[in-house]
Amino acid sequence: KSSLLNVHGRLEIPIKKRAGEMDVLNDEHTKMYFYENRLKTYSGWPFDEGCACTPENMARAGFIHTPSENSPDVAQCFFCYKELEGWEPEDDPVKEHKAHSPSCSFITLKKDVGELTVEEMIRLQKEREKFLI
């Protein structure tokens, strides 16, 4: 029998092979799965302390800062690519994200990206690819 079968008789792909399938996770855009990388994009963000839409809250909600010359407050979800602008200090990034993109799998995740299994990460990445079409 194959050594790739686990105790339940299911095919178990070794981590090294699985990692090869996940080359897409090495691109710049996919690094945005991680909060710290999203937070780094908030240079020049017009809202800070005392606001609901601080850089930290925006990054936690999956947004990256994508300003234009005329709109310094443009933010885009790295996952579903939903772009929002016209933020106001009291806007809650999570609520706005859910309201404008309810089908985004990232905003409805129940655990931190760092806690996902390889299989869950691959599944999530496949969900993300649906937004590219």
mmCIF file with all atom_site columns, C-alpha atoms in Angstrom:
data_model
loop_
_atom_site.group_PDB
_atom_site.id
_atom_site.type_symbol
_atom_site.label_atom_id
_atom_site.label_alt_id
_atom_site.label_comp_id
_atom_site.label_asym_id
_atom_site.label_entity_id
_atom_site.label_seq_id
_atom_site.pdbx_PDB_ins_code
_atom_site.Cartn_x
_atom_site.Cartn_y
_atom_site.Cartn_z
_atom_site.occupancy
_atom_site.B_iso_or_equiv
_atom_site.pdbx_formal_charge
_atom_site.auth_seq_id
_atom_site.auth_comp_id
_atom_site.auth_asym_id
_atom_site.auth_atom_id
_atom_site.pdbx_PDB_model_num
ATOM 1   C CA . LYS A 1 1   ? 0.000   0.000  0.000   1.00 0.00 ? 1   LYS A CA 1
ATOM 2   C CA . SER A 1 2   ? 1.024   3.604  -0.522  1.00 0.00 ? 2   SER A CA 1
ATOM 3   C CA . SER A 1 3   ? 2.745   5.418  2.330   1.00 0.00 ? 3   SER A CA 1
ATOM 4   C CA . LEU A 1 4   ? 0.682   8.451  1.360   1.00 0.00 ? 4   LEU A CA 1
ATOM 5   C CA . LEU A 1 5   ? -2.451  6.976  2.957   1.00 0.00 ? 5   LEU A CA 1
ATOM 6   C CA . ASN A 1 6   ? -3.159  8.086  6.499   1.00 0.00 ? 6   ASN A CA 1
ATOM 7   C CA . VAL A 1 7   ? -4.727  5.949  9.228   1.00 0.00 ? 7   VAL A CA 1
ATOM 8   C CA . HIS A 1 8   ? -8.196  6.674  7.846   1.00 0.00 ? 8   HIS A CA 1
ATOM 9   C CA . GLY A 1 9   ? -7.223  5.522  4.363   1.00 0.00 ? 9   GLY A CA 1
ATOM 10  C CA . ARG A 1 10  ? -7.268  9.059  3.007   1.00 0.00 ? 10  ARG A CA 1
ATOM 11  C CA . LEU A 1 11  ? -4.526  10.332 0.745   1.00 0.00 ? 11  LEU A CA 1
ATOM 12  C CA . GLU A 1 12  ? -2.083  12.398 2.768   1.00 0.00 ? 12  GLU A CA 1
ATOM 13  C CA . ILE A 1 13  ? 0.232   14.580 0.699   1.00 0.00 ? 13  ILE A CA 1
ATOM 14  C CA . PRO A 1 14  ? 3.585   15.286 2.374   1.00 0.00 ? 14  PRO A CA 1
ATOM 15  C CA . ILE A 1 15  ? 4.114   18.894 3.487   1.00 0.00 ? 15  ILE A CA 1
ATOM 16  C CA . LYS A 1 16  ? 6.944   19.468 0.986   1.00 0.00 ? 16  LYS A CA 1
ATOM 17  C CA . LYS A 1 17  ? 4.688   18.550 -1.917  1.00 0.00 ? 17  LYS A CA 1
ATOM 18  C CA . ARG A 1 18  ? 1.841   20.600 -0.496  1.00 0.00 ? 18  ARG A CA 1
ATOM 19  C CA . ALA A 1 19  ? 4.102   23.616 -0.135  1.00 0.00 ? 19  ALA A CA 1
ATOM 20  C CA . GLY A 1 20  ? 4.914   23.337 -3.840  1.00 0.00 ? 20  GLY A CA 1
ATOM 21  C CA . GLU A 1 21  ? 1.216   23.680 -4.609  1.00 0.00 ? 21  GLU A CA 1
ATOM 22  C CA . MET A 1 22  ? 1.177   26.861 -2.589  1.00 0.00 ? 22  MET A CA 1
ATOM 23  C CA . ASP A 1 23  ? 3.715   28.837 -4.620  1.00 0.00 ? 23  ASP A CA 1
ATOM 24  C CA . VAL A 1 24  ? 0.987   31.431 -5.031  1.00 0.00 ? 24  VAL A CA 1
ATOM 25  C CA . LEU A 1 25  ? 1.478   32.246 -1.345  1.00 0.00 ? 25  LEU A CA 1
ATOM 26  C CA . ASN A 1 26  ? 4.892   33.678 -2.153  1.00 0.00 ? 26  ASN A CA 1
ATOM 27  C CA . ASP A 1 27  ? 3.629   36.520 -4.325  1.00 0.00 ? 27  ASP A CA 1
ATOM 28  C CA . GLU A 1 28  ? 3.492   40.046 -2.912  1.00 0.00 ? 28  GLU A CA 1
ATOM 29  C CA . HIS A 1 29  ? -0.287  40.258 -2.889  1.00 0.00 ? 29  HIS A CA 1
ATOM 30  C CA . THR A 1 30  ? -0.733  36.985 -1.021  1.00 0.00 ? 30  THR A CA 1
ATOM 31  C CA . LYS A 1 31  ? 1.656   38.087 1.721   1.00 0.00 ? 31  LYS A CA 1
ATOM 32  C CA . MET A 1 32  ? -1.230  40.328 2.681   1.00 0.00 ? 32  MET A CA 1
ATOM 33  C CA . TYR A 1 33  ? -2.865  37.340 4.375   1.00 0.00 ? 33  TYR A CA 1
ATOM 34  C CA . PHE A 1 34  ? -0.799  38.457 7.360   1.00 0.00 ? 34  PHE A CA 1
ATOM 35  C CA . TYR A 1 35  ? -1.873  41.431 9.479   1.00 0.00 ? 35  TYR A CA 1
ATOM 36  C CA . GLU A 1 36  ? 1.634   42.892 9.851   1.00 0.00 ? 36  GLU A CA 1
ATOM 37  C CA . ASN A 1 37  ? 2.058   43.143 6.079   1.00 0.00 ? 37  ASN A CA 1
ATOM 38  C CA . ARG A 1 38  ? -1.323  44.821 5.642   1.00 0.00 ? 38  ARG A CA 1
ATOM 39  C CA . LEU A 1 39  ? -0.546  47.282 8.439   1.00 0.00 ? 39  LEU A CA 1
ATOM 40  C CA . LYS A 1 40  ? 2.691   48.339 6.706   1.00 0.00 ? 40  LYS A CA 1
ATOM 41  C CA . THR A 1 41  ? 0.637   49.722 3.794   1.00 0.00 ? 41  THR A CA 1
ATOM 42  C CA . TYR A 1 42  ? -0.947  52.456 5.942   1.00 0.00 ? 42  TYR A CA 1
ATOM 43  C CA . SER A 1 43  ? 1.642   55.184 5.506   1.00 0.00 ? 43  SER A CA 1
ATOM 44  C CA . GLY A 1 44  ? -0.241  58.459 5.093   1.00 0.00 ? 44  GLY A CA 1
ATOM 45  C CA . TRP A 1 45  ? -3.616  57.059 6.174   1.00 0.00 ? 45  TRP A CA 1
ATOM 46  C CA . PRO A 1 46  ? -5.725  60.087 7.180   1.00 0.00 ? 46  PRO A CA 1
ATOM 47  C CA . PHE A 1 47  ? -7.370  58.509 10.262  1.00 0.00 ? 47  PHE A CA 1
ATOM 48  C CA . ASP A 1 48  ? -5.563  57.659 13.477  1.00 0.00 ? 48  ASP A CA 1
ATOM 49  C CA . GLU A 1 49  ? -6.169  57.665 17.215  1.00 0.00 ? 49  GLU A CA 1
ATOM 50  C CA . GLY A 1 50  ? -9.697  58.440 18.309  1.00 0.00 ? 50  GLY A CA 1
ATOM 51  C CA . CYS A 1 51  ? -11.166 57.020 15.108  1.00 0.00 ? 51  CYS A CA 1
ATOM 52  C CA . ALA A 1 52  ? -12.780 53.643 14.495  1.00 0.00 ? 52  ALA A CA 1
ATOM 53  C CA . CYS A 1 53  ? -10.959 53.243 11.172  1.00 0.00 ? 53  CYS A CA 1
ATOM 54  C CA . THR A 1 54  ? -7.376  53.361 12.462  1.00 0.00 ? 54  THR A CA 1
ATOM 55  C CA . PRO A 1 55  ? -4.671  51.616 10.429  1.00 0.00 ? 55  PRO A CA 1
ATOM 56  C CA . GLU A 1 56  ? -4.710  48.752 12.952  1.00 0.00 ? 56  GLU A CA 1
ATOM 57  C CA . ASN A 1 57  ? -8.469  48.220 12.659  1.00 0.00 ? 57  ASN A CA 1
ATOM 58  C CA . MET A 1 58  ? -8.366  48.527 8.881   1.00 0.00 ? 58  MET A CA 1
ATOM 59  C CA . ALA A 1 59  ? -5.594  45.919 8.640   1.00 0.00 ? 59  ALA A CA 1
ATOM 60  C CA . ARG A 1 60  ? -7.445  43.566 11.028  1.00 0.00 ? 60  ARG A CA 1
ATOM 61  C CA . ALA A 1 61  ? -10.484 43.799 8.739   1.00 0.00 ? 61  ALA A CA 1
ATOM 62  C CA . GLY A 1 62  ? -8.375  42.650 5.761   1.00 0.00 ? 62  GLY A CA 1
ATOM 63  C CA . PHE A 1 63  ? -7.890  46.022 4.117   1.00 0.00 ? 63  PHE A CA 1
ATOM 64  C CA . ILE A 1 64  ? -4.708  47.374 2.571   1.00 0.00 ? 64  ILE A CA 1
ATOM 65  C CA . HIS A 1 65  ? -4.198  51.089 1.951   1.00 0.00 ? 65  HIS A CA 1
ATOM 66  C CA . THR A 1 66  ? -4.307  51.817 -1.789  1.00 0.00 ? 66  THR A CA 1
ATOM 67  C CA . PRO A 1 67  ? -4.408  55.616 -2.020  1.00 0.00 ? 67  PRO A CA 1
ATOM 68  C CA . SER A 1 68  ? -4.612  57.558 -5.235  1.00 0.00 ? 68  SER A CA 1
ATOM 69  C CA . GLU A 1 69  ? -3.480  61.112 -5.860  1.00 0.00 ? 69  GLU A CA 1
ATOM 70  C CA . ASN A 1 70  ? -7.027  62.407 -5.360  1.00 0.00 ? 70  ASN A CA 1
ATOM 71  C CA . SER A 1 71  ? -8.248  59.926 -2.719  1.00 0.00 ? 71  SER A CA 1
ATOM 72  C CA . PRO A 1 72  ? -5.942  59.371 0.260   1.00 0.00 ? 72  PRO A CA 1
ATOM 73  C CA . ASP A 1 73  ? -8.452  57.123 2.044   1.00 0.00 ? 73  ASP A CA 1
ATOM 74  C CA . VAL A 1 74  ? -8.884  54.307 -0.479  1.00 0.00 ? 74  VAL A CA 1
ATOM 75  C CA . ALA A 1 75  ? -8.638  50.838 1.052   1.00 0.00 ? 75  ALA A CA 1
ATOM 76  C CA . GLN A 1 76  ? -9.029  47.484 -0.646  1.00 0.00 ? 76  GLN A CA 1
ATOM 77  C CA . CYS A 1 77  ? -9.578  44.023 0.786   1.00 0.00 ? 77  CYS A CA 1
ATOM 78  C CA . PHE A 1 78  ? -6.597  41.947 -0.249  1.00 0.00 ? 78  PHE A CA 1
ATOM 79  C CA . PHE A 1 79  ? -8.865  38.882 -0.441  1.00 0.00 ? 79  PHE A CA 1
ATOM 80  C CA . CYS A 1 80  ? -12.085 39.882 -2.216  1.00 0.00 ? 80  CYS A CA 1
ATOM 81  C CA . TYR A 1 81  ? -10.591 42.997 -3.854  1.00 0.00 ? 81  TYR A CA 1
ATOM 82  C CA . LYS A 1 82  ? -13.502 45.165 -2.659  1.00 0.00 ? 82  LYS A CA 1
ATOM 83  C CA . GLU A 1 83  ? -12.331 48.773 -2.732  1.00 0.00 ? 83  GLU A CA 1
ATOM 84  C CA . LEU A 1 84  ? -13.880 51.366 -0.425  1.00 0.00 ? 84  LEU A CA 1
ATOM 85  C CA . GLU A 1 85  ? -13.262 55.081 -0.070  1.00 0.00 ? 85  GLU A CA 1
ATOM 86  C CA . GLY A 1 86  ? -14.942 58.006 1.635   1.00 0.00 ? 86  GLY A CA 1
ATOM 87  C CA . TRP A 1 87  ? -14.165 56.686 5.105   1.00 0.00 ? 87  TRP A CA 1
ATOM 88  C CA . GLU A 1 88  ? -15.366 58.700 8.077   1.00 0.00 ? 88  GLU A CA 1
ATOM 89  C CA . PRO A 1 89  ? -13.795 58.596 11.562  1.00 0.00 ? 89  PRO A CA 1
ATOM 90  C CA . GLU A 1 90  ? -16.667 56.583 13.058  1.00 0.00 ? 90  GLU A CA 1
ATOM 91  C CA . ASP A 1 91  ? -16.752 53.918 10.303  1.00 0.00 ? 91  ASP A CA 1
ATOM 92  C CA . ASP A 1 92  ? -16.107 50.414 11.658  1.00 0.00 ? 92  ASP A CA 1
ATOM 93  C CA . PRO A 1 93  ? -13.910 48.575 9.109   1.00 0.00 ? 93  PRO A CA 1
ATOM 94  C CA . VAL A 1 94  ? -15.290 45.103 9.934   1.00 0.00 ? 94  VAL A CA 1
ATOM 95  C CA . LYS A 1 95  ? -18.920 46.245 9.680   1.00 0.00 ? 95  LYS A CA 1
ATOM 96  C CA . GLU A 1 96  ? -18.228 48.130 6.444   1.00 0.00 ? 96  GLU A CA 1
ATOM 97  C CA . HIS A 1 97  ? -16.411 45.134 4.967   1.00 0.00 ? 97  HIS A CA 1
ATOM 98  C CA . LYS A 1 98  ? -19.257 42.753 5.836   1.00 0.00 ? 98  LYS A CA 1
ATOM 99  C CA . ALA A 1 99  ? -21.864 45.212 4.518   1.00 0.00 ? 99  ALA A CA 1
ATOM 100 C CA . HIS A 1 100 ? -20.137 45.820 1.180   1.00 0.00 ? 100 HIS A CA 1
ATOM 101 C CA . SER A 1 101 ? -18.743 42.325 0.588   1.00 0.00 ? 101 SER A CA 1
ATOM 102 C CA . PRO A 1 102 ? -20.751 39.735 2.557   1.00 0.00 ? 102 PRO A CA 1
ATOM 103 C CA . SER A 1 103 ? -19.356 36.849 0.487   1.00 0.00 ? 103 SER A CA 1
ATOM 104 C CA . CYS A 1 104 ? -15.734 37.574 1.462   1.00 0.00 ? 104 CYS A CA 1
ATOM 105 C CA . SER A 1 105 ? -14.393 34.442 3.160   1.00 0.00 ? 105 SER A CA 1
ATOM 106 C CA . PHE A 1 106 ? -11.562 36.328 4.850   1.00 0.00 ? 106 PHE A CA 1
ATOM 107 C CA . ILE A 1 107 ? -13.798 38.655 6.865   1.00 0.00 ? 107 ILE A CA 1
ATOM 108 C CA . THR A 1 108 ? -15.834 35.681 8.118   1.00 0.00 ? 108 THR A CA 1
ATOM 109 C CA . LEU A 1 109 ? -12.824 33.570 9.189   1.00 0.00 ? 109 LEU A CA 1
ATOM 110 C CA . LYS A 1 110 ? -13.242 32.224 12.697  1.00 0.00 ? 110 LYS A CA 1
ATOM 111 C CA . LYS A 1 111 ? -9.520  31.944 13.428  1.00 0.00 ? 111 LYS A CA 1
ATOM 112 C CA . ASP A 1 112 ? -6.248  33.698 12.755  1.00 0.00 ? 112 ASP A CA 1
ATOM 113 C CA . VAL A 1 113 ? -4.542  32.934 9.439   1.00 0.00 ? 113 VAL A CA 1
ATOM 114 C CA . GLY A 1 114 ? -1.479  31.682 11.334  1.00 0.00 ? 114 GLY A CA 1
ATOM 115 C CA . GLU A 1 115 ? -3.611  28.956 12.930  1.00 0.00 ? 115 GLU A CA 1
ATOM 116 C CA . LEU A 1 116 ? -4.931  27.553 9.640   1.00 0.00 ? 116 LEU A CA 1
ATOM 117 C CA . THR A 1 117 ? -3.861  24.084 8.539   1.00 0.00 ? 117 THR A CA 1
ATOM 118 C CA . VAL A 1 118 ? -2.255  23.682 5.129   1.00 0.00 ? 118 VAL A CA 1
ATOM 119 C CA . GLU A 1 119 ? -5.505  22.188 3.801   1.00 0.00 ? 119 GLU A CA 1
ATOM 120 C CA . GLU A 1 120 ? -7.530  25.117 5.166   1.00 0.00 ? 120 GLU A CA 1
ATOM 121 C CA . MET A 1 121 ? -5.092  27.581 3.624   1.00 0.00 ? 121 MET A CA 1
ATOM 122 C CA . ILE A 1 122 ? -5.322  25.881 0.224   1.00 0.00 ? 122 ILE A CA 1
ATOM 123 C CA . ARG A 1 123 ? -9.130  25.914 0.481   1.00 0.00 ? 123 ARG A CA 1
ATOM 124 C CA . LEU A 1 124 ? -9.094  29.594 1.419   1.00 0.00 ? 124 LEU A CA 1
ATOM 125 C CA . GLN A 1 125 ? -6.772  30.405 -1.471  1.00 0.00 ? 125 GLN A CA 1
ATOM 126 C CA . LYS A 1 126 ? -9.157  28.640 -3.865  1.00 0.00 ? 126 LYS A CA 1
ATOM 127 C CA . GLU A 1 127 ? -11.993 30.780 -2.477  1.00 0.00 ? 127 GLU A CA 1
ATOM 128 C CA . ARG A 1 128 ? -9.890  33.882 -3.063  1.00 0.00 ? 128 ARG A CA 1
ATOM 129 C CA . GLU A 1 129 ? -9.267  32.920 -6.684  1.00 0.00 ? 129 GLU A CA 1
ATOM 130 C CA . LYS A 1 130 ? -13.037 33.105 -7.330  1.00 0.00 ? 130 LYS A CA 1
ATOM 131 C CA . PHE A 1 131 ? -12.806 36.870 -6.865  1.00 0.00 ? 131 PHE A CA 1
ATOM 132 C CA . LEU A 1 132 ? -10.224 37.118 -9.665  1.00 0.00 ? 132 LEU A CA 1
ATOM 133 C CA . ILE A 1 133 ? -12.705 35.974 -12.301 1.00 0.00 ? 133 ILE A CA 1
#
